[in-house]
Amino acid sequence: MNSVKCRLVLAMPVYNGENFVEEAIKSILEQDYAEFRLIVTDNASTDGTEDIVRALAKSDDRVNYVRNRQNLGASRNYNLGFELSEGEYLKWCAHDDLLSSNYLRDCVAALDADPGLAIAFGRSISVDTKGRRLPTGGWDTPDIDDTDAADRFERIIDLFGRMCFPIFGVMRRSALAKTDLHPSYYGSDQALLAELALRGRWKRVEEAILWNRDHEQRSLAIEDKLERAMWQGGTRNRLAAAEHWQLLVHLLKICGQHRDVADPRVLRKAVLKRSLQPKQMGRYVLEMASLVSPAMARRMRSLVTGAPPQPQAAAKKAGESARTDKKMGAA
C-alpha cells in the first residue's frame, strides 16, 4: 500500500474488534474537522472485523483498510500505522474508544497555535460496553508544560502506570519521528510518551473528550505476563515477559538519544531514582525470580499480596480471550 498523505492521519490498529470497531470509526467520521485520513491496520483478525471496515471504507474514502497476512503483535501493528502515513500530525485510535465530535478540531487547533507542543490530548472518561459513564478513577493526565525537557521527562516517569491515555492524543509527527515508537514489550507506550515529552510540551484540551471503553477483552485484562508478551510482540518467552526490566533498559537507552535537548546524566538520574523505589525494586526482584522459576515467583507474589498463587495454566486461560489491539501501559 502507498503512503496515506494528509495533514492529519489517524491510525487504528485492530485485532478481532468486531464488537466495537464500527462505532469507533463512525465517531471519527462524524468529527467536525474533516481534513483527515484513517488507516485501519487489521492484525489478521479471525472475526468479522474485515467485513465491517471494508464496508465503511467503501462508503467513505477517508477510510483506508490494510490487512496483515499474519498477526504482527500489537507493537508492530501500531508502528505500521505510522510507517504508512505522511503528514503533519498523527493520532493513534483504539478500535473500542469514542471521541467527542470536537476532538480532532480542538487538538489540531492547539498544536497549530503552539509550535512547541509535541502532543495535544483530551480528557479521558471511562464508559462500559454500552457506552454508560463509569465512576471516575480519580486522576487524569495534566498539562506537561515545563520549559525544560528533563523536567518534563521526570514528570512523565513519575506518572507511569497512571497516564497512558495521551497515547491516543494528536501528536506532532516530526516529534514522534524522533522517538523509538512502540518497542515490543508490554508497557512500552509509557517510554514512548516519556520520550515524546523530551521533544515538546503537552497540552490537555479540556473541551475534547476521549470516551475510553472498559471491557474484559482489553489488554489490561491479560494477567499472565507470558500472554502479555505474546500479545505485545508475538514472542512468548520469559525474557520478553520481564516488562519492568525491559522498560528500565529502554529508558536508559532513551536518556542518551536526545542530547540536543537534555543532559543524559540528568535523565539517567531521574530513571534511577524511580527504579530504586521499594515498590519498583520489588517488581524487578519478582521478574528476576520468574526468569529462574515462575513457580517461585508466584509464591513470592502471593506472600506480598496475600492472594493464593495462581497456577500458570489458569493464568494463561484468563488471558486467552483478551487479545484486542487496545494498548495501555503496565503499572
mmCIF file of N, CA, C and O in Angstrom, residues 188-269:
data_model
loop_
_atom_site.group_PDB
_atom_site.id
_atom_site.type_symbol
_atom_site.label_atom_id
_atom_site.label_comp_id
_atom_site.label_asym_id
_atom_site.label_seq_id
_atom_site.Cartn_x
_atom_site.Cartn_y
_atom_site.Cartn_z
ATOM 1 N N SER A 188 5.424 -0.475 26.742
ATOM 2 C CA SER A 188 6.382 0.374 26.038
ATOM 3 C C SER A 188 5.797 1.732 25.675
ATOM 4 O O SER A 188 6.541 2.679 25.392
ATOM 5 N N ASP A 189 4.451 1.852 25.671
ATOM 6 C CA ASP A 189 3.851 3.151 25.374
ATOM 7 C C ASP A 189 4.217 4.186 26.428
ATOM 8 O O ASP A 189 4.254 5.382 26.142
ATOM 9 N N GLN A 190 4.525 3.728 27.648
ATOM 10 C CA GLN A 190 4.967 4.670 28.683
ATOM 11 C C GLN A 190 6.298 5.304 28.294
ATOM 12 O O GLN A 190 6.489 6.520 28.421
ATOM 13 N N ALA A 191 7.229 4.478 27.814
ATOM 14 C CA ALA A 191 8.524 5.001 27.387
ATOM 15 C C ALA A 191 8.372 5.922 26.189
ATOM 16 O O ALA A 191 9.056 6.952 26.091
ATOM 17 N N LEU A 192 7.479 5.567 25.276
ATOM 18 C CA LEU A 192 7.247 6.433 24.118
ATOM 19 C C LEU A 192 6.762 7.805 24.558
ATOM 20 O O LEU A 192 7.222 8.839 24.056
ATOM 21 N N LEU A 193 5.847 7.845 25.518
ATOM 22 C CA LEU A 193 5.339 9.129 25.991
ATOM 23 C C LEU A 193 6.434 9.934 26.704
ATOM 24 O O LEU A 193 6.516 11.154 26.553
ATOM 25 N N ALA A 194 7.270 9.244 27.476
ATOM 26 C CA ALA A 194 8.376 9.942 28.139
ATOM 27 C C ALA A 194 9.339 10.522 27.103
ATOM 28 O O ALA A 194 9.832 11.654 27.251
ATOM 29 N N GLU A 195 9.597 9.746 26.061
ATOM 30 C CA GLU A 195 10.499 10.227 25.009
ATOM 31 C C GLU A 195 9.869 11.384 24.238
ATOM 32 O O GLU A 195 10.550 12.352 23.881
ATOM 33 N N LEU A 196 8.575 11.302 24.002
ATOM 34 C CA LEU A 196 7.890 12.383 23.310
ATOM 35 C C LEU A 196 7.922 13.673 24.127
ATOM 36 O O LEU A 196 8.007 14.770 23.565
ATOM 37 N N ALA A 197 7.890 13.540 25.463
ATOM 38 C CA ALA A 197 7.970 14.721 26.329
ATOM 39 C C ALA A 197 9.313 15.429 26.186
ATOM 40 O O ALA A 197 9.404 16.640 26.422
ATOM 41 N N LEU A 198 10.344 14.694 25.817
ATOM 42 C CA LEU A 198 11.636 15.327 25.589
ATOM 43 C C LEU A 198 11.610 16.226 24.344
ATOM 44 O O LEU A 198 12.386 17.174 24.244
ATOM 45 N N ARG A 199 10.705 15.908 23.418
ATOM 46 C CA ARG A 199 10.673 16.635 22.149
ATOM 47 C C ARG A 199 9.691 17.807 22.146
ATOM 48 O O ARG A 199 9.633 18.565 21.169
ATOM 49 N N GLY A 200 8.907 17.959 23.222
ATOM 50 C CA GLY A 200 7.993 19.090 23.262
ATOM 51 C C GLY A 200 7.036 19.012 24.437
ATOM 52 O O GLY A 200 6.933 17.996 25.121
ATOM 53 N N ARG A 201 6.315 20.120 24.673
ATOM 54 C CA ARG A 201 5.373 20.198 25.782
ATOM 55 C C ARG A 201 4.058 19.502 25.423
ATOM 56 O O ARG A 201 3.797 19.208 24.262
ATOM 57 N N TRP A 202 3.255 19.227 26.450
ATOM 58 C CA TRP A 202 1.957 18.562 26.282
ATOM 59 C C TRP A 202 0.841 19.535 26.655
ATOM 60 O O TRP A 202 0.946 20.281 27.622
ATOM 61 N N LYS A 203 -0.255 19.492 25.901
ATOM 62 C CA LYS A 203 -1.416 20.323 26.185
ATOM 63 C C LYS A 203 -2.648 19.447 26.322
ATOM 64 O O LYS A 203 -3.000 18.695 25.427
ATOM 65 N N ARG A 204 -3.322 19.562 27.473
ATOM 66 C CA ARG A 204 -4.593 18.884 27.658
ATOM 67 C C ARG A 204 -5.711 19.840 27.262
ATOM 68 O O ARG A 204 -5.817 20.941 27.811
ATOM 69 N N VAL A 205 -6.539 19.417 26.344
ATOM 70 C CA VAL A 205 -7.633 20.234 25.836
ATOM 71 C C VAL A 205 -8.903 19.833 26.576
ATOM 72 O O VAL A 205 -9.453 18.751 26.364
ATOM 73 N N GLU A 206 -9.357 20.689 27.450
ATOM 74 C CA GLU A 206 -10.450 20.333 28.357
ATOM 75 C C GLU A 206 -11.756 20.028 27.634
ATOM 76 O O GLU A 206 -12.552 19.202 28.092
ATOM 77 N N GLU A 207 -12.004 20.676 26.509
ATOM 78 C CA GLU A 207 -13.289 20.506 25.827
ATOM 79 C C GLU A 207 -13.338 19.217 24.996
ATOM 80 O O GLU A 207 -14.412 18.789 24.572
ATOM 81 N N ALA A 208 -12.197 18.612 24.741
ATOM 82 C CA ALA A 208 -12.141 17.381 23.945
ATOM 83 C C ALA A 208 -12.218 16.172 24.882
ATOM 84 O O ALA A 208 -11.558 16.148 25.920
ATOM 85 N N ILE A 209 -13.028 15.181 24.497
ATOM 86 C CA ILE A 209 -13.246 14.024 25.362
ATOM 87 C C ILE A 209 -12.899 12.736 24.628
ATOM 88 O O ILE A 209 -13.356 12.494 23.505
ATOM 89 N N LEU A 210 -12.089 11.902 25.268
ATOM 90 C CA LEU A 210 -11.867 10.526 24.845
ATOM 91 C C LEU A 210 -12.729 9.639 25.730
ATOM 92 O O LEU A 210 -12.526 9.576 26.947
ATOM 93 N N TRP A 211 -13.706 8.986 25.124
ATOM 94 C CA TRP A 211 -14.559 8.057 25.871
ATOM 95 C C TRP A 211 -13.889 6.692 25.814
ATOM 96 O O TRP A 211 -13.940 6.001 24.802
ATOM 97 N N ASN A 212 -13.207 6.343 26.902
ATOM 98 C CA ASN A 212 -12.397 5.122 26.954
ATOM 99 C C ASN A 212 -13.243 3.934 27.383
ATOM 100 O O ASN A 212 -13.817 3.925 28.464
ATOM 101 N N ARG A 213 -13.292 2.925 26.527
ATOM 102 C CA ARG A 213 -14.149 1.770 26.777
ATOM 103 C C ARG A 213 -13.469 0.773 27.707
ATOM 104 O O ARG A 213 -12.372 0.296 27.450
ATOM 105 N N ASP A 214 -14.145 0.449 28.797
ATOM 106 C CA ASP A 214 -13.644 -0.543 29.749
ATOM 107 C C ASP A 214 -14.400 -1.852 29.522
ATOM 108 O O ASP A 214 -15.622 -1.900 29.654
ATOM 109 N N HIS A 215 -13.662 -2.907 29.170
ATOM 110 C CA HIS A 215 -14.310 -4.198 28.915
ATOM 111 C C HIS A 215 -13.294 -5.322 29.120
ATOM 112 O O HIS A 215 -12.087 -5.085 29.231
ATOM 113 N N GLU A 216 -13.764 -6.544 29.173
ATOM 114 C CA GLU A 216 -12.931 -7.682 29.564
ATOM 115 C C GLU A 216 -11.920 -8.079 28.500
ATOM 116 O O GLU A 216 -10.962 -8.794 28.807
ATOM 117 N N GLN A 217 -12.091 -7.653 27.256
ATOM 118 C CA GLN A 217 -11.175 -8.067 26.192
ATOM 119 C C GLN A 217 -10.009 -7.107 25.972
ATOM 120 O O GLN A 217 -9.189 -7.344 25.097
ATOM 121 N N ARG A 218 -9.927 -6.039 26.744
ATOM 122 C CA ARG A 218 -8.813 -5.112 26.556
ATOM 123 C C ARG A 218 -7.533 -5.727 27.115
ATOM 124 O O ARG A 218 -7.555 -6.659 27.927
ATOM 125 N N SER A 219 -6.395 -5.187 26.717
ATOM 126 C CA SER A 219 -5.112 -5.794 27.090
ATOM 127 C C SER A 219 -4.858 -5.764 28.588
ATOM 128 O O SER A 219 -4.137 -6.623 29.118
ATOM 129 N N LEU A 220 -5.451 -4.790 29.285
ATOM 130 C CA LEU A 220 -5.255 -4.729 30.735
ATOM 131 C C LEU A 220 -5.809 -5.947 31.452
ATOM 132 O O LEU A 220 -5.449 -6.221 32.591
ATOM 133 N N ALA A 221 -6.697 -6.694 30.781
ATOM 134 C CA ALA A 221 -7.288 -7.875 31.404
ATOM 135 C C ALA A 221 -6.383 -9.099 31.319
ATOM 136 O O ALA A 221 -6.681 -10.126 31.925
ATOM 137 N N ILE A 222 -5.284 -9.000 30.582
ATOM 138 C CA ILE A 222 -4.369 -10.133 30.460
ATOM 139 C C ILE A 222 -3.449 -10.130 31.679
ATOM 140 O O ILE A 222 -2.569 -9.280 31.802
ATOM 141 N N GLU A 223 -3.632 -11.060 32.570
ATOM 142 C CA GLU A 223 -2.870 -11.079 33.818
ATOM 143 C C GLU A 223 -1.528 -11.810 33.668
ATOM 144 O O GLU A 223 -0.570 -11.467 34.344
ATOM 145 N N ASP A 224 -1.485 -12.829 32.837
ATOM 146 C CA ASP A 224 -0.265 -13.617 32.690
ATOM 147 C C ASP A 224 0.742 -12.868 31.809
ATOM 148 O O ASP A 224 0.442 -12.475 30.683
ATOM 149 N N LYS A 225 1.966 -12.661 32.329
ATOM 150 C CA LYS A 225 2.947 -11.855 31.607
ATOM 151 C C LYS A 225 3.418 -12.518 30.311
ATOM 152 O O LYS A 225 3.776 -11.827 29.353
ATOM 153 N N LEU A 226 3.449 -13.836 30.275
ATOM 154 C CA LEU A 226 3.830 -14.511 29.037
ATOM 155 C C LEU A 226 2.792 -14.249 27.947
ATOM 156 O O LEU A 226 3.147 -14.051 26.783
ATOM 157 N N GLU A 227 1.529 -14.247 28.336
ATOM 158 C CA GLU A 227 0.480 -13.939 27.376
ATOM 159 C C GLU A 227 0.553 -12.478 26.933
ATOM 160 O O GLU A 227 0.315 -12.144 25.777
ATOM 161 N N ARG A 228 0.896 -11.586 27.874
ATOM 162 C CA ARG A 228 1.040 -10.174 27.506
ATOM 163 C C ARG A 228 2.192 -9.994 26.525
ATOM 164 O O ARG A 228 2.106 -9.202 25.589
ATOM 165 N N ALA A 229 3.287 -10.731 26.748
ATOM 166 C CA ALA A 229 4.427 -10.639 25.837
ATOM 167 C C ALA A 229 4.039 -11.113 24.442
ATOM 168 O O ALA A 229 4.445 -10.525 23.432
ATOM 169 N N MET A 230 3.246 -12.181 24.369
ATOM 170 C CA MET A 230 2.780 -12.680 23.082
ATOM 171 C C MET A 230 1.875 -11.661 22.397
ATOM 172 O O MET A 230 2.005 -11.382 21.207
ATOM 173 N N TRP A 231 0.954 -11.069 23.162
ATOM 174 C CA TRP A 231 0.046 -10.065 22.603
ATOM 175 C C TRP A 231 0.816 -8.856 22.080
ATOM 176 O O TRP A 231 0.554 -8.350 20.988
ATOM 177 N N GLN A 232 1.809 -8.418 22.850
ATOM 178 C CA GLN A 232 2.523 -7.194 22.514
ATOM 179 C C GLN A 232 3.497 -7.385 21.350
ATOM 180 O O GLN A 232 3.523 -6.590 20.420
ATOM 181 N N GLY A 233 4.309 -8.433 21.442
ATOM 182 C CA GLY A 233 5.388 -8.556 20.466
ATOM 183 C C GLY A 233 5.434 -9.851 19.699
ATOM 184 O O GLY A 233 6.334 -10.043 18.875
ATOM 185 N N GLY A 234 4.501 -10.760 19.962
ATOM 186 C CA GLY A 234 4.493 -12.022 19.239
ATOM 187 C C GLY A 234 5.500 -13.029 19.731
ATOM 188 O O GLY A 234 5.746 -14.048 19.078
ATOM 189 N N THR A 235 6.088 -12.779 20.911
ATOM 190 C CA THR A 235 7.093 -13.689 21.469
ATOM 191 C C THR A 235 6.678 -14.099 22.865
ATOM 192 O O THR A 235 6.480 -13.255 23.734
ATOM 193 N N ARG A 236 6.557 -15.399 23.070
ATOM 194 C CA ARG A 236 6.125 -15.886 24.377
ATOM 195 C C ARG A 236 7.317 -16.529 25.089
ATOM 196 O O ARG A 236 7.506 -17.745 25.063
ATOM 197 N N ASN A 237 8.160 -15.693 25.703
ATOM 198 C CA ASN A 237 9.270 -16.211 26.494
ATOM 199 C C ASN A 237 9.470 -15.341 27.724
ATOM 200 O O ASN A 237 8.977 -14.225 27.801
ATOM 201 N N ARG A 238 10.209 -15.854 28.680
ATOM 202 C CA ARG A 238 10.311 -15.184 29.980
ATOM 203 C C ARG A 238 11.066 -13.865 29.893
ATOM 204 O O ARG A 238 10.740 -12.918 30.620
ATOM 205 N N LEU A 239 12.072 -13.788 29.032
ATOM 206 C CA LEU A 239 12.814 -12.536 28.916
ATOM 207 C C LEU A 239 11.927 -11.432 28.358
ATOM 208 O O LEU A 239 11.927 -10.306 28.859
ATOM 209 N N ALA A 240 11.134 -11.763 27.333
ATOM 210 C CA ALA A 240 10.216 -10.778 26.774
ATOM 211 C C ALA A 240 9.165 -10.367 27.799
ATOM 212 O O ALA A 240 8.657 -9.251 27.776
ATOM 213 N N ALA A 241 8.836 -11.296 28.714
ATOM 214 C CA ALA A 241 7.815 -11.025 29.731
ATOM 215 C C ALA A 241 8.353 -10.217 30.908
ATOM 216 O O ALA A 241 7.571 -9.781 31.764
ATOM 217 N N ALA A 242 9.652 -9.994 30.979
ATOM 218 C CA ALA A 242 10.238 -9.186 32.056
ATOM 219 C C ALA A 242 10.048 -7.713 31.711
ATOM 220 O O ALA A 242 10.997 -6.963 31.465
ATOM 221 N N GLU A 243 8.797 -7.268 31.729
ATOM 222 C CA GLU A 243 8.445 -5.971 31.167
ATOM 223 C C GLU A 243 8.996 -4.792 31.960
ATOM 224 O O GLU A 243 9.298 -3.736 31.384
ATOM 225 N N HIS A 244 9.159 -4.943 33.271
ATOM 226 C CA HIS A 244 9.718 -3.835 34.056
ATOM 227 C C HIS A 244 11.214 -3.676 33.797
ATOM 228 O O HIS A 244 11.717 -2.542 33.718
ATOM 229 N N TRP A 245 11.922 -4.791 33.638
ATOM 230 C CA TRP A 245 13.330 -4.718 33.257
ATOM 231 C C TRP A 245 13.468 -4.171 31.831
ATOM 232 O O TRP A 245 14.364 -3.362 31.553
ATOM 233 N N GLN A 246 12.595 -4.606 30.937
ATOM 234 C CA GLN A 246 12.633 -4.110 29.558
ATOM 235 C C GLN A 246 12.425 -2.599 29.530
ATOM 236 O O GLN A 246 13.108 -1.868 28.803
ATOM 237 N N LEU A 247 11.485 -2.123 30.338
ATOM 238 C CA LEU A 247 11.220 -0.688 30.402
ATOM 239 C C LEU A 247 12.424 0.070 30.948
ATOM 240 O O LEU A 247 12.808 1.122 30.418
ATOM 241 N N LEU A 248 13.045 -0.454 32.004
ATOM 242 C CA LEU A 248 14.210 0.206 32.587
ATOM 243 C C LEU A 248 15.346 0.326 31.573
ATOM 244 O O LEU A 248 15.932 1.407 31.399
ATOM 245 N N VAL A 249 15.653 -0.768 30.901
ATOM 246 C CA VAL A 249 16.743 -0.752 29.915
ATOM 247 C C VAL A 249 16.431 0.223 28.782
ATOM 248 O O VAL A 249 17.295 0.982 28.323
ATOM 249 N N HIS A 250 15.174 0.222 28.357
ATOM 250 C CA HIS A 250 14.788 1.118 27.271
ATOM 251 C C HIS A 250 14.888 2.581 27.700
ATOM 252 O O HIS A 250 15.365 3.439 26.939
ATOM 253 N N LEU A 251 14.443 2.907 28.912
ATOM 254 C CA LEU A 251 14.535 4.281 29.388
ATOM 255 C C LEU A 251 15.980 4.756 29.449
ATOM 256 O O LEU A 251 16.288 5.903 29.085
ATOM 257 N N LEU A 252 16.864 3.894 29.911
ATOM 258 C CA LEU A 252 18.279 4.276 29.970
ATOM 259 C C LEU A 252 18.841 4.500 28.567
ATOM 260 O O LEU A 252 19.689 5.379 28.362
ATOM 261 N N LYS A 253 18.358 3.737 27.607
ATOM 262 C CA LYS A 253 18.768 3.950 26.207
ATOM 263 C C LYS A 253 18.261 5.295 25.714
ATOM 264 O O LYS A 253 18.999 6.060 25.067
ATOM 265 N N ILE A 254 17.009 5.609 26.019
ATOM 266 C CA ILE A 254 16.430 6.879 25.596
ATOM 267 C C ILE A 254 17.225 8.059 26.146
ATOM 268 O O ILE A 254 17.407 9.085 25.470
ATOM 269 N N CYS A 255 17.725 7.906 27.362
ATOM 270 C CA CYS A 255 18.447 9.007 28.015
ATOM 271 C C CYS A 255 19.624 9.508 27.178
ATOM 272 O O CYS A 255 19.988 10.689 27.258
ATOM 273 N N GLY A 256 20.222 8.641 26.381
ATOM 274 C CA GLY A 256 21.378 9.042 25.584
ATOM 275 C C GLY A 256 21.050 9.462 24.167
ATOM 276 O O GLY A 256 21.964 9.779 23.399
ATOM 277 N N GLN A 257 19.756 9.468 23.811
ATOM 278 C CA GLN A 257 19.376 9.716 22.420
ATOM 279 C C GLN A 257 18.886 11.135 22.138
ATOM 280 O O GLN A 257 18.562 11.447 20.998
ATOM 281 N N HIS A 258 18.859 11.990 23.162
ATOM 282 C CA HIS A 258 18.297 13.325 22.968
ATOM 283 C C HIS A 258 19.217 14.381 23.587
ATOM 284 O O HIS A 258 18.771 15.277 24.314
ATOM 285 N N ARG A 259 20.483 14.274 23.267
ATOM 286 C CA ARG A 259 21.486 15.183 23.834
ATOM 287 C C ARG A 259 21.272 16.628 23.391
ATOM 288 O O ARG A 259 21.786 17.557 24.025
ATOM 289 N N ASP A 260 20.526 16.807 22.305
ATOM 290 C CA ASP A 260 20.289 18.168 21.826
ATOM 291 C C ASP A 260 19.320 18.937 22.709
ATOM 292 O O ASP A 260 19.263 20.173 22.652
ATOM 293 N N VAL A 261 18.562 18.224 23.554
ATOM 294 C CA VAL A 261 17.578 18.917 24.393
ATOM 295 C C VAL A 261 17.778 18.665 25.893
ATOM 296 O O VAL A 261 17.211 19.390 26.713
ATOM 297 N N ALA A 262 18.550 17.632 26.261
ATOM 298 C CA ALA A 262 18.694 17.323 27.688
ATOM 299 C C ALA A 262 20.010 16.589 27.944
ATOM 300 O O ALA A 262 20.472 15.800 27.110
ATOM 301 N N ASP A 263 20.585 16.852 29.117
ATOM 302 C CA ASP A 263 21.812 16.190 29.547
ATOM 303 C C ASP A 263 21.489 14.732 29.904
ATOM 304 O O ASP A 263 20.665 14.481 30.793
ATOM 305 N N PRO A 264 22.119 13.756 29.257
ATOM 306 C CA PRO A 264 21.842 12.347 29.570
ATOM 307 C C PRO A 264 22.026 12.008 31.040
ATOM 308 O O PRO A 264 21.300 11.157 31.583
ATOM 309 N N ARG A 265 22.976 12.651 31.703
ATOM 310 C CA ARG A 265 23.214 12.350 33.114
ATOM 311 C C ARG A 265 22.016 12.746 33.980
ATOM 312 O O ARG A 265 21.661 12.036 34.927
ATOM 313 N N VAL A 266 21.381 13.866 33.647
ATOM 314 C CA VAL A 266 20.203 14.307 34.400
ATOM 315 C C VAL A 266 19.054 13.335 34.178
ATOM 316 O O VAL A 266 18.326 12.972 35.117
ATOM 317 N N LEU A 267 18.882 12.883 32.945
ATOM 318 C CA LEU A 267 17.804 11.947 32.638
ATOM 319 C C LEU A 267 18.028 10.605 33.328
ATOM 320 O O LEU A 267 17.090 10.011 33.885
ATOM 321 N N ARG A 268 19.256 10.110 33.307
ATOM 322 C CA ARG A 268 19.552 8.824 33.951
ATOM 323 C C ARG A 268 19.333 8.902 35.454
ATOM 324 O O ARG A 268 18.873 7.937 36.076
ATOM 325 N N LYS A 269 19.633 10.040 36.037
ATOM 326 C CA LYS A 269 19.405 10.217 37.466
ATOM 327 C C LYS A 269 17.918 10.072 37.793
ATOM 328 O O LYS A 269 17.546 9.433 38.785
#
